[in-house]
Coordinates of N, CA, C and O in Angstrom, one line a residue:
M270 N 48.1 2.9 -72.2 CA 49.3 3.6 -72.1 C 50.5 2.7 -72.3 O 51.5 3.0 -72.9
A271 N 50.4 1.5 -71.7 CA 51.5 0.6 -71.7 C 51.9 0.2 -73.2 O 53.1 -0.1 -73.4
D272 N 51.0 0.2 -74.1 CA 51.3 -0.1 -75.5 C 52.0 1.1 -76.2 O 52.5 0.9 -77.2
R273 N 51.9 2.3 -75.6 CA 52.4 3.5 -76.2 C 53.8 3.9 -75.7 O 54.4 4.8 -76.2
I274 N 54.2 3.3 -74.6 CA 55.5 3.7 -74.0 C 56.4 2.5 -73.9 O 55.9 1.3 -73.9
P275 N 57.7 2.6 -73.9 CA 58.6 1.5 -73.9 C 58.9 1.0 -72.5 O 60.0 0.7 -72.1
Y276 N 57.8 0.9 -71.7 CA 57.9 0.4 -70.3 C 56.8 -0.6 -70.1 O 55.8 -0.6 -70.8
S277 N 57.1 -1.5 -69.2 CA 56.1 -2.7 -69.0 C 54.8 -2.2 -68.3 O 54.8 -1.1 -67.6
L278 N 53.8 -2.9 -68.5 CA 52.6 -2.7 -67.8 C 52.7 -2.8 -66.3 O 52.2 -2.0 -65.6
S279 N 53.6 -3.7 -65.9 CA 53.8 -3.8 -64.5 C 54.4 -2.5 -63.9 O 54.0 -2.1 -62.8
L280 N 55.4 -2.0 -64.6 CA 56.0 -0.7 -64.1 C 55.0 0.4 -64.1 O 54.9 1.2 -63.2
L281 N 54.3 0.5 -65.2 CA 53.2 1.5 -65.3 C 52.3 1.4 -64.1 O 52.0 2.4 -63.5
N282 N 51.8 0.2 -63.8 CA 50.9 0.1 -62.6 C 51.6 0.5 -61.3 O 51.0 1.1 -60.5
Q283 N 52.9 0.1 -61.1 CA 53.6 0.4 -59.9 C 53.7 2.0 -59.7 O 53.6 2.5 -58.7
V284 N 54.0 2.6 -60.9 CA 54.1 4.1 -60.8 C 52.7 4.7 -60.5 O 52.6 5.6 -59.7
E285 N 51.7 4.2 -61.2 CA 50.4 4.8 -60.9 C 49.9 4.6 -59.5 O 49.2 5.5 -59.0
C286 N 50.2 3.5 -58.9 CA 49.8 3.4 -57.5 C 50.8 3.9 -56.5 O 50.5 3.8 -55.2
G287 N 51.9 4.4 -56.9 CA 52.8 5.1 -56.0 C 53.8 4.1 -55.4 O 54.6 4.5 -54.5
A288 N 53.9 2.9 -55.8 CA 54.8 1.9 -55.3 C 56.2 2.2 -55.8 O 57.2 1.8 -55.1
R289 N 56.4 2.8 -57.0 CA 57.7 3.2 -57.5 C 57.6 4.6 -58.0 O 56.6 5.0 -58.5
P290 N 58.7 5.3 -57.9 CA 58.7 6.7 -58.4 C 58.8 6.7 -59.9 O 59.4 5.8 -60.5
A291 N 58.3 7.7 -60.6 CA 58.4 7.9 -62.0 C 59.8 8.5 -62.3 O 60.1 9.6 -61.8
T292 N 60.6 7.8 -63.0 CA 61.9 8.4 -63.4 C 61.7 9.5 -64.4 O 60.7 9.5 -65.1
P293 N 62.7 10.3 -64.6 CA 62.6 11.3 -65.7 C 62.4 10.7 -67.1 O 61.6 11.2 -67.9
G294 N 63.0 9.5 -67.3 CA 62.8 8.9 -68.6 C 61.3 8.4 -68.8 O 60.7 8.5 -69.9
F295 N 60.8 7.9 -67.7 CA 59.4 7.4 -67.7 C 58.5 8.6 -68.0 O 57.6 8.5 -68.8
V296 N 58.7 9.7 -67.2 CA 57.8 10.8 -67.4 C 57.9 11.4 -68.9 O 56.9 11.7 -69.5
A297 N 59.1 11.4 -69.4 CA 59.3 11.8 -70.8 C 58.6 11.0 -71.8 O 58.0 11.4 -72.7
A298 N 58.6 9.6 -71.5 CA 58.0 8.7 -72.4 C 56.4 8.9 -72.4 O 55.8 8.9 -73.4
V299 N 55.9 9.0 -71.2 CA 54.5 9.3 -71.0 C 54.1 10.6 -71.7 O 53.0 10.7 -72.4
A300 N 54.8 11.6 -71.4 CA 54.5 12.9 -72.0 C 54.6 12.8 -73.5 O 53.7 13.4 -74.2
H301 N 55.5 12.2 -74.1 CA 55.6 12.0 -75.5 C 54.4 11.3 -76.1 O 53.8 11.7 -77.1
A302 N 54.0 10.2 -75.4 CA 52.9 9.4 -75.8 C 51.5 10.3 -75.8 O 50.7 10.1 -76.6
L303 N 51.5 11.2 -74.8 CA 50.3 12.0 -74.6 C 50.4 13.3 -75.4 O 49.4 14.1 -75.5
R304 N 51.5 13.5 -76.0 CA 51.8 14.7 -76.8 C 51.6 16.0 -76.0 O 51.0 16.9 -76.4
V305 N 52.2 15.9 -74.8 CA 52.3 17.1 -73.9 C 53.7 17.3 -73.4 O 54.5 16.4 -73.5
D306 N 54.0 18.5 -72.9 CA 55.3 18.7 -72.3 C 55.3 18.0 -71.0 O 54.3 17.9 -70.2
A307 N 56.5 17.5 -70.6 CA 56.7 16.8 -69.4 C 56.3 17.6 -68.2 O 55.8 17.1 -67.2
S308 N 56.5 18.9 -68.2 CA 56.1 19.8 -67.1 C 54.6 19.8 -66.9 O 54.1 20.1 -65.8
T309 N 53.8 19.4 -67.9 CA 52.4 19.3 -67.7 C 52.1 18.2 -66.7 O 51.1 18.2 -65.9
L310 N 52.9 17.1 -66.7 CA 52.7 16.0 -65.9 C 53.4 16.2 -64.5 O 52.8 15.7 -63.5
T311 N 54.5 16.9 -64.5 CA 55.2 17.0 -63.2 C 54.9 18.3 -62.5 O 55.2 18.4 -61.3
G312 N 54.3 19.3 -63.1 CA 54.0 20.6 -62.5 C 55.2 21.5 -62.6 O 56.2 21.2 -63.2
V313 N 55.0 22.7 -62.1 CA 56.0 23.7 -62.1 C 57.1 23.4 -61.1 O 56.8 22.9 -60.0
P314 N 58.4 23.6 -61.5 CA 59.4 23.4 -60.5 C 59.3 24.2 -59.3 O 58.7 25.3 -59.3
T315 N 59.7 23.6 -58.2 CA 59.6 24.3 -56.9 C 60.6 25.5 -56.9 O 61.5 25.5 -57.6
V316 N 60.3 26.4 -55.9 CA 61.2 27.6 -55.8 C 62.6 27.2 -55.5 O 63.5 27.8 -55.9
N317 N 62.7 26.1 -54.7 CA 64.1 25.6 -54.4 C 64.9 25.2 -55.6 O 66.1 25.2 -55.6
A318 N 64.2 24.9 -56.7 CA 64.9 24.4 -57.9 C 65.4 25.6 -58.8 O 66.1 25.4 -59.7
L319 N 65.0 26.8 -58.4 CA 65.4 28.0 -59.2 C 66.8 28.4 -58.8 O 67.2 28.3 -57.7
P320 N 67.6 28.9 -59.8 CA 68.9 29.4 -59.5 C 68.7 30.6 -58.6 O 67.7 31.3 -58.7
A321 N 69.7 30.9 -57.8 CA 69.6 32.0 -56.8 C 69.3 33.3 -57.4 O 68.5 34.1 -57.0
E322 N 69.9 33.6 -58.6 CA 69.7 34.9 -59.2 C 68.3 35.1 -59.7 O 67.7 36.1 -59.7
R323 N 67.7 34.0 -60.2 CA 66.3 34.0 -60.7 C 65.4 34.2 -59.5 O 64.4 35.0 -59.6
L324 N 65.7 33.5 -58.4 CA 64.9 33.7 -57.2 C 64.9 35.1 -56.7 O 63.9 35.7 -56.3
L325 N 66.1 35.7 -56.6 CA 66.2 37.1 -56.2 C 65.5 38.0 -57.1 O 64.9 39.0 -56.6
A326 N 65.5 37.8 -58.4 CA 64.7 38.6 -59.3 C 63.2 38.5 -59.1 O 62.5 39.5 -59.2
L327 N 62.8 37.4 -58.6 CA 61.3 37.3 -58.3 C 60.9 37.9 -57.0 O 59.8 38.4 -56.9
V328 N 61.9 37.9 -56.1 CA 61.6 38.4 -54.8 C 61.7 40.0 -54.7 O 61.0 40.6 -54.0
A329 N 62.6 40.5 -55.5 CA 62.9 42.0 -55.5 C 61.6 42.8 -55.6 O 61.5 43.7 -54.8
P330 N 60.7 42.6 -56.5 CA 59.5 43.4 -56.6 C 58.6 43.3 -55.3 O 58.0 44.3 -54.9
L331 N 58.7 42.2 -54.6 CA 57.9 42.0 -53.4 C 58.5 42.8 -52.3 O 57.8 43.3 -51.4
R332 N 59.8 43.0 -52.3 CA 60.5 43.8 -51.2 C 60.2 45.3 -51.4 O 60.1 45.9 -50.4
T333 N 60.0 45.7 -52.6 CA 59.7 47.1 -52.8 C 58.3 47.4 -52.5 O 57.8 48.2 -51.9

């Protein structure tokens, strides 16, 4: 992977073992190298990340 992204092997190892967080740029570079969408690596955004109107639209059917 280190040969396919513009980040050092050292940083890649640190991110892999959890010593450093993966920055959005790092995640984007890895996703590009793997030919996947970045959300595949990061998962679905949390409910807290949704705008209030979208959250309300999701909750409305549950209330009825």
